[in-house]
Structures are given as C-alpha cells and as structure tokens.
PDB file of N, CA and C in Angstrom:
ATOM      1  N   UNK A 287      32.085 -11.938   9.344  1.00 93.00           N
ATOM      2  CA  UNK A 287      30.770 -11.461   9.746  1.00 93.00           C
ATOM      3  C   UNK A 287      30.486 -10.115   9.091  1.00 93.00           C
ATOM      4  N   UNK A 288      31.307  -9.172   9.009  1.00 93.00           N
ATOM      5  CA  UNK A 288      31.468  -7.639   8.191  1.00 93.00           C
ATOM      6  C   UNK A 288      31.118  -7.927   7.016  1.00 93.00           C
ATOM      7  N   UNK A 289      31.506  -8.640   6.597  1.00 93.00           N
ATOM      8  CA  UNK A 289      31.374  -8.990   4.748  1.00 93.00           C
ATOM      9  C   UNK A 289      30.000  -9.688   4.560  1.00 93.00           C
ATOM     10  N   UNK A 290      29.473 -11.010   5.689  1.00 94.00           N
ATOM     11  CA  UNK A 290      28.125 -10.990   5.206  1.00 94.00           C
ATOM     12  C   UNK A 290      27.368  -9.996   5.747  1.00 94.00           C
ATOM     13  N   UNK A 291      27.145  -9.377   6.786  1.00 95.00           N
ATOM     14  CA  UNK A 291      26.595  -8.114   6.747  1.00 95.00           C
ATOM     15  C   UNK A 291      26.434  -7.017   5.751  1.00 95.00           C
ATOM     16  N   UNK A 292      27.605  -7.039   5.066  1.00 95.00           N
ATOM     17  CA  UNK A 292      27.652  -6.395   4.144  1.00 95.00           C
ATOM     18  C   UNK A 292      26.757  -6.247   2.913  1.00 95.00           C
ATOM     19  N   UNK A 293      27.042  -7.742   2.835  1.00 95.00           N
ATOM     20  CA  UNK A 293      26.359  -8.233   1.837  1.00 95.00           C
ATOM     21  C   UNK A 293      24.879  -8.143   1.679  1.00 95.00           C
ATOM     22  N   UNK A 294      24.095  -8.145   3.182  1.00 96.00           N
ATOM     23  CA  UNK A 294      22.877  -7.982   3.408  1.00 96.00           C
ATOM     24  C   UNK A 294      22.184  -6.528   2.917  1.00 96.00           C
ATOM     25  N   UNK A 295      23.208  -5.290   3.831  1.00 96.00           N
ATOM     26  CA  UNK A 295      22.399  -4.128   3.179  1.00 96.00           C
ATOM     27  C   UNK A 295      22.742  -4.026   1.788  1.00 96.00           C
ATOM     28  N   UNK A 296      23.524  -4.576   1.178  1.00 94.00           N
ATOM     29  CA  UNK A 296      23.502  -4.316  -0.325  1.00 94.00           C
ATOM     30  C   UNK A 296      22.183  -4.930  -0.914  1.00 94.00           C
ATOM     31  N   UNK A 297      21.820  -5.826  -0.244  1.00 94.00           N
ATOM     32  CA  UNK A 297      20.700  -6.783  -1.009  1.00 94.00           C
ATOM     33  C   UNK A 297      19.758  -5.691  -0.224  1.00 94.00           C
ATOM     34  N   UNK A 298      19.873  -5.470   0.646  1.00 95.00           N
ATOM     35  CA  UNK A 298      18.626  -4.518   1.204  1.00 95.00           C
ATOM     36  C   UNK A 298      18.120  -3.048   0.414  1.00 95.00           C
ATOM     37  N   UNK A 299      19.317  -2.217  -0.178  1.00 96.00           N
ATOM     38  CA  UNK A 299      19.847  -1.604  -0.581  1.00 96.00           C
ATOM     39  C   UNK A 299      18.979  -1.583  -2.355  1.00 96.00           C
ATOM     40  N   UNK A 300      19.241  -3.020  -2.682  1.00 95.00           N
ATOM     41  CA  UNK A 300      18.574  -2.943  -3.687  1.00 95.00           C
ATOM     42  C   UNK A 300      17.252  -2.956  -3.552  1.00 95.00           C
ATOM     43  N   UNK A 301      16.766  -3.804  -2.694  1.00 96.00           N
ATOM     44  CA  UNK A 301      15.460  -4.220  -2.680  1.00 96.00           C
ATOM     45  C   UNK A 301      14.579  -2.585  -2.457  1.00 96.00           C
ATOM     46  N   UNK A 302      15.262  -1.511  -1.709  1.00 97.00           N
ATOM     47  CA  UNK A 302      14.882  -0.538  -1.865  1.00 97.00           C
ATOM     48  C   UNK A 302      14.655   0.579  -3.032  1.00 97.00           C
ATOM     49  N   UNK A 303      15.716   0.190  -3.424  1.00 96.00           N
ATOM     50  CA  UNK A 303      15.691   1.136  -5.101  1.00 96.00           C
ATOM     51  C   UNK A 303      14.821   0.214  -6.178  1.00 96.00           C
ATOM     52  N   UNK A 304      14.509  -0.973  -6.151  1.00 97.00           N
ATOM     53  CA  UNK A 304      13.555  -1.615  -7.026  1.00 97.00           C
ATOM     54  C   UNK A 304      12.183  -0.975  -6.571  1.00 97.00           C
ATOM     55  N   UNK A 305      12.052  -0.316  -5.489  1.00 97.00           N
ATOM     56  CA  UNK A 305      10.674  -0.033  -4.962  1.00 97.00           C
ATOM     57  C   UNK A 305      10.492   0.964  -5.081  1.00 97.00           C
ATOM     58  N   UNK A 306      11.159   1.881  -5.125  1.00 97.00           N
ATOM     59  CA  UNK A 306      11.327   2.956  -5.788  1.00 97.00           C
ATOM     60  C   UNK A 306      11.051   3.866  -6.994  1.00 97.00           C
ATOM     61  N   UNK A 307      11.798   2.656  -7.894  1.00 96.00           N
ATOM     62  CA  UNK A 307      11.843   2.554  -9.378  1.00 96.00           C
ATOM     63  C   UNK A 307      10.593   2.641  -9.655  1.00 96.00           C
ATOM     64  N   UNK A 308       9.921   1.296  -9.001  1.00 97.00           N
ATOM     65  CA  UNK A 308       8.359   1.177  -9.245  1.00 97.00           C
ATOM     66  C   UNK A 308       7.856   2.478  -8.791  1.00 97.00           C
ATOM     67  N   UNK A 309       7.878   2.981  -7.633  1.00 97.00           N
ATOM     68  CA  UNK A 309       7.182   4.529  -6.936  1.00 97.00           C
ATOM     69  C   UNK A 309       7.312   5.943  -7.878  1.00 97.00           C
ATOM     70  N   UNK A 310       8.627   5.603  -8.514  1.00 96.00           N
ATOM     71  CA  UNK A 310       8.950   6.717  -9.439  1.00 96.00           C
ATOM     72  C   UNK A 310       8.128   6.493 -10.873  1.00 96.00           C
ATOM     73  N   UNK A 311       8.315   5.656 -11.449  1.00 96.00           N
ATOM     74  CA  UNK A 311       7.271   5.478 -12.761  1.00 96.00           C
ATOM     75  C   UNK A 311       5.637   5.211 -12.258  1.00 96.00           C
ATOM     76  N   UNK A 312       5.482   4.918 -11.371  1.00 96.00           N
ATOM     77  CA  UNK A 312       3.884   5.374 -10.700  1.00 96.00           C
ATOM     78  C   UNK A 312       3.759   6.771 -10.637  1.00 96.00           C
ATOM     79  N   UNK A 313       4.318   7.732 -10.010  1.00 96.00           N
ATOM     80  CA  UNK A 313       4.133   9.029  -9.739  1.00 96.00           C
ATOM     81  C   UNK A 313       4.631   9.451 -11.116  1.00 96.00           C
ATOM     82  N   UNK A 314       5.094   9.619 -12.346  1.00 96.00           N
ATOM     83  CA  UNK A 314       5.234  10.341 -13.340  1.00 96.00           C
ATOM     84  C   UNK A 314       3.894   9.948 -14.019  1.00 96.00           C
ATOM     85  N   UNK A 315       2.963   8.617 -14.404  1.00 95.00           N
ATOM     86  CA  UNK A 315       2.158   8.285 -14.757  1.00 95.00           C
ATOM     87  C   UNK A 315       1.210   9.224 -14.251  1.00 95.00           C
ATOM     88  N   UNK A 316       1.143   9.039 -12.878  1.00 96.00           N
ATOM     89  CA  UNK A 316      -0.096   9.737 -12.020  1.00 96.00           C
ATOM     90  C   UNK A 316      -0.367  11.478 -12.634  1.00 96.00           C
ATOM     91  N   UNK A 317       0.878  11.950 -12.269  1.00 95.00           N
ATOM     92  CA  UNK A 317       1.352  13.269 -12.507  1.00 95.00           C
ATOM     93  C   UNK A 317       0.818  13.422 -14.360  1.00 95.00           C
ATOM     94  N   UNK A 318       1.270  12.937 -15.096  1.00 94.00           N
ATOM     95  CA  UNK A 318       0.557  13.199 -16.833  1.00 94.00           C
ATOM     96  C   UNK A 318      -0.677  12.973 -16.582  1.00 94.00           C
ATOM     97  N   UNK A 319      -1.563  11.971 -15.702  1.00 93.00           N
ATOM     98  CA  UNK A 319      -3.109  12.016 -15.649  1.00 93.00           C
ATOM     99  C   UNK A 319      -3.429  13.291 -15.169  1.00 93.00           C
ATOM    100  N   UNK A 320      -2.956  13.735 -14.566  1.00 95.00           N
ATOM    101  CA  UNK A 320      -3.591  15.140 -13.486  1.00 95.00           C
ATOM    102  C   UNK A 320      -3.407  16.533 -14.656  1.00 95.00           C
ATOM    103  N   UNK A 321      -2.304  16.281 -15.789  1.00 93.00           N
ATOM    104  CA  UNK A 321      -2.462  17.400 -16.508  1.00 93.00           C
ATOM    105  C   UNK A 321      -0.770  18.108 -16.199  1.00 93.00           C
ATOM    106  N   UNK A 322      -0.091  16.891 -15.761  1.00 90.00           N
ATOM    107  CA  UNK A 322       1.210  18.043 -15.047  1.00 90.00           C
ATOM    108  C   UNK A 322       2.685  17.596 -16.360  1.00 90.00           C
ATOM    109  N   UNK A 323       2.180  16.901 -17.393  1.00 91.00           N
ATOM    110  CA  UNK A 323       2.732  16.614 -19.113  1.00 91.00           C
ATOM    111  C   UNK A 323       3.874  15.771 -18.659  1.00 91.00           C
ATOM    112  N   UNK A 324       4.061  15.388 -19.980  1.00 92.00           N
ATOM    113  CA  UNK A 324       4.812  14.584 -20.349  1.00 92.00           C
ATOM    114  C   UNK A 324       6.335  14.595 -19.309  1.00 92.00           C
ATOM    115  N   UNK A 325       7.087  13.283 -18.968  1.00 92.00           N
ATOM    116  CA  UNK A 325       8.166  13.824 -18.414  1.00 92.00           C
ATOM    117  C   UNK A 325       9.294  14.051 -19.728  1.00 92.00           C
ATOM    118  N   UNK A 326      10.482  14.265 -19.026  1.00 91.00           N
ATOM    119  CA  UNK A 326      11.208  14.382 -20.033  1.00 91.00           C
ATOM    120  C   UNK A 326      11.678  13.326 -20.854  1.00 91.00           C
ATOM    121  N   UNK A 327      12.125  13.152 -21.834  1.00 92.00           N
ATOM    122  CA  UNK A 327      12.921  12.388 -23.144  1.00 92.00           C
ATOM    123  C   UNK A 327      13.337  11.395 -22.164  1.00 92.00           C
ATOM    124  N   UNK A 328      14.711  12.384 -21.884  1.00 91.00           N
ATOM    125  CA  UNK A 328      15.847  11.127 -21.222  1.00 91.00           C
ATOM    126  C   UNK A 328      15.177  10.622 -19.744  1.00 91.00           C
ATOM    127  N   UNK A 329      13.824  10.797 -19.580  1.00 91.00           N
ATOM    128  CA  UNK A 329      13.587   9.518 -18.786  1.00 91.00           C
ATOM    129  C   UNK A 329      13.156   8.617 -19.066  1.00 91.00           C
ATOM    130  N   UNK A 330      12.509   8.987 -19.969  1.00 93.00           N
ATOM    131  CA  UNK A 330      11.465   7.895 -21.220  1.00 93.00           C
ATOM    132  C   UNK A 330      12.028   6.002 -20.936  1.00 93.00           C
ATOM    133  N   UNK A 331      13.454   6.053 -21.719  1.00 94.00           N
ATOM    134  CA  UNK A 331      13.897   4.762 -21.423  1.00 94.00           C
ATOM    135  C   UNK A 331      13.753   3.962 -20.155  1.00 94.00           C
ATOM    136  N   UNK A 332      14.215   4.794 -19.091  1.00 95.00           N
ATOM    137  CA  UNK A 332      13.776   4.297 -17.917  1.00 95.00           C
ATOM    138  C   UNK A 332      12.597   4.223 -17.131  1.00 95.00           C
ATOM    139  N   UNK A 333      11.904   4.976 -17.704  1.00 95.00           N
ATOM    140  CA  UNK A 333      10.605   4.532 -17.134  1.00 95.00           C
ATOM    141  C   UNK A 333      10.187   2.898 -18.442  1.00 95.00           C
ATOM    142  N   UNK A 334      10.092   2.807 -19.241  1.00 95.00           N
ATOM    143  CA  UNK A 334       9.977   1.828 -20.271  1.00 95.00           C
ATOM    144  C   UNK A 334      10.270   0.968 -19.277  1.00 95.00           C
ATOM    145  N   UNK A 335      11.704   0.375 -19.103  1.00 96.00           N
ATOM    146  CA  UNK A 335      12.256  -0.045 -18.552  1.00 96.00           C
ATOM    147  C   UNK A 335      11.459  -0.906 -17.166  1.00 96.00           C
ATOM    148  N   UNK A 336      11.001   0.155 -16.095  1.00 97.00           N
ATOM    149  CA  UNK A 336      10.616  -0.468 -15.205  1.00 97.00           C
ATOM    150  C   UNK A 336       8.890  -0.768 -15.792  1.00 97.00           C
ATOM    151  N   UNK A 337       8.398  -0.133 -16.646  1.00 96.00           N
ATOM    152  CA  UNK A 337       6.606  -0.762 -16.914  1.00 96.00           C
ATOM    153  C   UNK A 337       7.116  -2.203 -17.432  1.00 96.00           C
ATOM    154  N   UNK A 338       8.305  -2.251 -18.108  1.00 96.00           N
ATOM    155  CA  UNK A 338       8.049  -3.588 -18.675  1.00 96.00           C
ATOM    156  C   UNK A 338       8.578  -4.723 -17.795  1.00 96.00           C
ATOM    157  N   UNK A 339       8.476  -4.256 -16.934  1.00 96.00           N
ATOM    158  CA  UNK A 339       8.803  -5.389 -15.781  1.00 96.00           C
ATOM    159  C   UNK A 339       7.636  -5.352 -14.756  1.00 96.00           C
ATOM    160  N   UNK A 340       6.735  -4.142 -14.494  1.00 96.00           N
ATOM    161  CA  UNK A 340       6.194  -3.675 -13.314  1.00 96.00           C
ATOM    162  C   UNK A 340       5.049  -2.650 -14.169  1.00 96.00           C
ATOM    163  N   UNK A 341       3.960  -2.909 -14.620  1.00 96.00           N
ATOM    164  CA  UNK A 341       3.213  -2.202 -15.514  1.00 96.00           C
ATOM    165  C   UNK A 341       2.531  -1.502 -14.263  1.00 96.00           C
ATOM    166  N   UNK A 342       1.812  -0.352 -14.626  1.00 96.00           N
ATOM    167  CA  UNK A 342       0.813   0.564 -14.001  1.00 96.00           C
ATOM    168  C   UNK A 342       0.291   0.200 -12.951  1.00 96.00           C
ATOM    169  N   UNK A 343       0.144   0.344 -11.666  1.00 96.00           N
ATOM    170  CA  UNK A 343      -0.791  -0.297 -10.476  1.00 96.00           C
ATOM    171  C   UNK A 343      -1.988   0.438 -10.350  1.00 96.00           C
ATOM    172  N   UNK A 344      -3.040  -0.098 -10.861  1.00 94.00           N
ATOM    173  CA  UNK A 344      -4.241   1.044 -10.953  1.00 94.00           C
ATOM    174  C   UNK A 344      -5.251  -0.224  -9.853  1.00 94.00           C
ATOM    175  N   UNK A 345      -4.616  -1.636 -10.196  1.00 95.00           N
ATOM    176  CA  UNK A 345      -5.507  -2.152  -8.721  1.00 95.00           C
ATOM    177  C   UNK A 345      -4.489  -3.052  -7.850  1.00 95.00           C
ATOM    178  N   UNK A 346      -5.082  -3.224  -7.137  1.00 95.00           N
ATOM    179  CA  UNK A 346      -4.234  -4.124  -5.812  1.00 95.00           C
ATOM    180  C   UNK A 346      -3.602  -5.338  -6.336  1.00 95.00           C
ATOM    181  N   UNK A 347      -2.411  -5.733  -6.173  1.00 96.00           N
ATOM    182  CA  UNK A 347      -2.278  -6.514  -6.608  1.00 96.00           C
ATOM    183  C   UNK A 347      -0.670  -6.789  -5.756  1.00 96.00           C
ATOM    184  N   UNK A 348      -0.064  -8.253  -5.873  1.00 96.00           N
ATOM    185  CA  UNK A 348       1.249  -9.029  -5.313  1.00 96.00           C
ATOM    186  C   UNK A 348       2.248  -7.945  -6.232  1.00 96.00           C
ATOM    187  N   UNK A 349       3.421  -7.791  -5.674  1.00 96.00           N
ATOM    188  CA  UNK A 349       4.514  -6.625  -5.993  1.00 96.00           C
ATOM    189  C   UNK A 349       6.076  -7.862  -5.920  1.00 96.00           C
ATOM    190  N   UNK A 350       5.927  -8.803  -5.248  1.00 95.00           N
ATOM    191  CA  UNK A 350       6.852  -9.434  -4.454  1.00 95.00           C
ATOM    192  C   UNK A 350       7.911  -9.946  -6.233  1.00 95.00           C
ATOM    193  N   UNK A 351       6.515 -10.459  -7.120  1.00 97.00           N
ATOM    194  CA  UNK A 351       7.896 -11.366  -8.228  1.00 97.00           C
ATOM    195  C   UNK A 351       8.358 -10.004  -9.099  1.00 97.00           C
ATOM    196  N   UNK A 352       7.312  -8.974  -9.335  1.00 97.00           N
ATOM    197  CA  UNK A 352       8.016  -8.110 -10.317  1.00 97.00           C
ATOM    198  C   UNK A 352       9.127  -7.335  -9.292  1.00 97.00           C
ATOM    199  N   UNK A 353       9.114  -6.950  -7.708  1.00 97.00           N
ATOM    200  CA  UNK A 353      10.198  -6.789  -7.237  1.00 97.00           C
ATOM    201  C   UNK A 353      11.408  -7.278  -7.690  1.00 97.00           C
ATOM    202  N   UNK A 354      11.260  -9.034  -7.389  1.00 97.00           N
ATOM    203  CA  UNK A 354      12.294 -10.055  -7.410  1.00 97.00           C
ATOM    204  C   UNK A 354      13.072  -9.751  -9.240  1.00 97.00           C
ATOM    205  N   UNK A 355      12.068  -9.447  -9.797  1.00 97.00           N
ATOM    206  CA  UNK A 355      12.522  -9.029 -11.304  1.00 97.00           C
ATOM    207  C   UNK A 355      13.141  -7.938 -11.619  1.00 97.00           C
ATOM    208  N   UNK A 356      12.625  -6.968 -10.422  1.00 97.00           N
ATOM    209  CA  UNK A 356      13.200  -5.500 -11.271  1.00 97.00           C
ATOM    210  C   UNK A 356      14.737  -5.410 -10.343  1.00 97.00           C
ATOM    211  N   UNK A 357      14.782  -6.300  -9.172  1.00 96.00           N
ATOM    212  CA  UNK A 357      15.830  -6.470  -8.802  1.00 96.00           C
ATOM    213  C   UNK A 357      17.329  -7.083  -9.143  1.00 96.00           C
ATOM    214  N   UNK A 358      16.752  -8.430  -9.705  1.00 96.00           N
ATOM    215  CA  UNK A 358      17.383  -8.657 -11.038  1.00 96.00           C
ATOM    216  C   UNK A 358      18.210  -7.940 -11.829  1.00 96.00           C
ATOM    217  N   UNK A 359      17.171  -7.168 -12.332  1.00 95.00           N
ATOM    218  CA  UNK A 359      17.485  -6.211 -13.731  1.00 95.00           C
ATOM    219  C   UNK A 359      18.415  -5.138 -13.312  1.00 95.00           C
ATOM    220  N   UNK A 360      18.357  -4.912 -11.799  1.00 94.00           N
ATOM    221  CA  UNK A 360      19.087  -3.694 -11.105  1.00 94.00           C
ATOM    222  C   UNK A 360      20.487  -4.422 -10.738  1.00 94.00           C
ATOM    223  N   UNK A 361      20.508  -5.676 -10.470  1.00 93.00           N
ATOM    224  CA  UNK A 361      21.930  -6.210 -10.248  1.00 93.00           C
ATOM    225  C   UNK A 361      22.917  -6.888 -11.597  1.00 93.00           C
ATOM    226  N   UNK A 362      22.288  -6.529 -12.605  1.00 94.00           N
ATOM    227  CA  UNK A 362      22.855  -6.675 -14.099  1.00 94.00           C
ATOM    228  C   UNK A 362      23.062  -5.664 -14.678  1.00 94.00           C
ATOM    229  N   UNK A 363      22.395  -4.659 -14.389  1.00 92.00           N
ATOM    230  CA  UNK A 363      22.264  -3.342 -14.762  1.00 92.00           C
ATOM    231  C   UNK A 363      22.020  -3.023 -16.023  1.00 92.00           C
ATOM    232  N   UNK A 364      20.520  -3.529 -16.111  1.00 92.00           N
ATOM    233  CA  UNK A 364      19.872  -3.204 -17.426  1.00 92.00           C
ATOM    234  C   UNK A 364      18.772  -2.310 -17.441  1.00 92.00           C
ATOM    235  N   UNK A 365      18.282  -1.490 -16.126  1.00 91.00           N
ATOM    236  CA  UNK A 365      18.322  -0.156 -15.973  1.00 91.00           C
ATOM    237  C   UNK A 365      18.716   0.957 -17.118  1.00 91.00           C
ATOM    238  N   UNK A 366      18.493   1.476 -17.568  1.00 91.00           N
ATOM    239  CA  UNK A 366      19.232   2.497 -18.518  1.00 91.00           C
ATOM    240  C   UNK A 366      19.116   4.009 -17.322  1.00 91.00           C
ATOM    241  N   UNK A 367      20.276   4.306 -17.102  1.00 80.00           N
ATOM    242  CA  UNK A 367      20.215   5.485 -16.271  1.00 80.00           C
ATOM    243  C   UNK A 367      21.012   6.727 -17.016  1.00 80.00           C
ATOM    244  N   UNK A 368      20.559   7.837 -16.620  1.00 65.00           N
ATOM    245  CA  UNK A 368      20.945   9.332 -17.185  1.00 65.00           C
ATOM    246  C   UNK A 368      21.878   9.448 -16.316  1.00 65.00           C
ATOM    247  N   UNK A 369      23.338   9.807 -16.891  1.00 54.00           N
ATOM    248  CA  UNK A 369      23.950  10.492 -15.828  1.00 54.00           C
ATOM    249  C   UNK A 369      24.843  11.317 -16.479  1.00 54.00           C
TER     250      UNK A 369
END
C-alpha cells in the first residue's frame, strides 16, 4: 500500500511541476511584454522546451493533453535544466 501511495504523489508531484513549467514560461513571456527584458541565456532552452509543447496562452483554451505531454517529457527527462 506505501509503494502505491507512493507512487501516486510522484505522479502528483509531476503533474505539479508540468504546471508550473507552463506558469513559469507564461510569466517570463508576460514579464518581456511589460518591458522587464529578455530572461537569461541559460533559460532560453528551457523555456523553448516547454512553448514547444505548451505555446503562449493569450486565450482560453484545454491545458489537460499539453499537460499529459509536458508530463511525459518530465518523466524522460527531456527538460533541459540548469544546474
């Protein structure tokens, strides 16, 4: 029972950082419209990264398959992360 539990917040776990991902390359977008520049270099890839799974939300729209995608991409780890 520990282990599928386990297993759950990990999937939960992700499903949070895919939403994220998306929240974070929304707010750097937003932020260069307002005049607040470019982010840096080494985020560049990763933001790439999540538009090309999850492009710009400028209207309403279903989140659920590019979730299911960027989640994906987060459990293969094709993410490019700075560390």
């Amino acid at each position: 029972i520990a282990a599928r539990d386990c297993l759950r917040v990990l999937q939960l776990v992700e499903q949070v950082a895919a939403s994220h991902c998306i929240a974070v390359a929304q707010g750097v977008v937003l932020r260069e419209r307002v005049g607040g520049g470019p982010p840096p270099e080494q985020l560049r890839p990763f933001l790439d990264a999540v538009a090309a799974t999850s492009p710009f939300i400028d209207e309403d729209r279903a989140l659920d398959g590019e979730l299911r995608t960027l989640v994906a991409r987060i459990q293969r780890a094709e993410l490019p992360v700075h560390g």
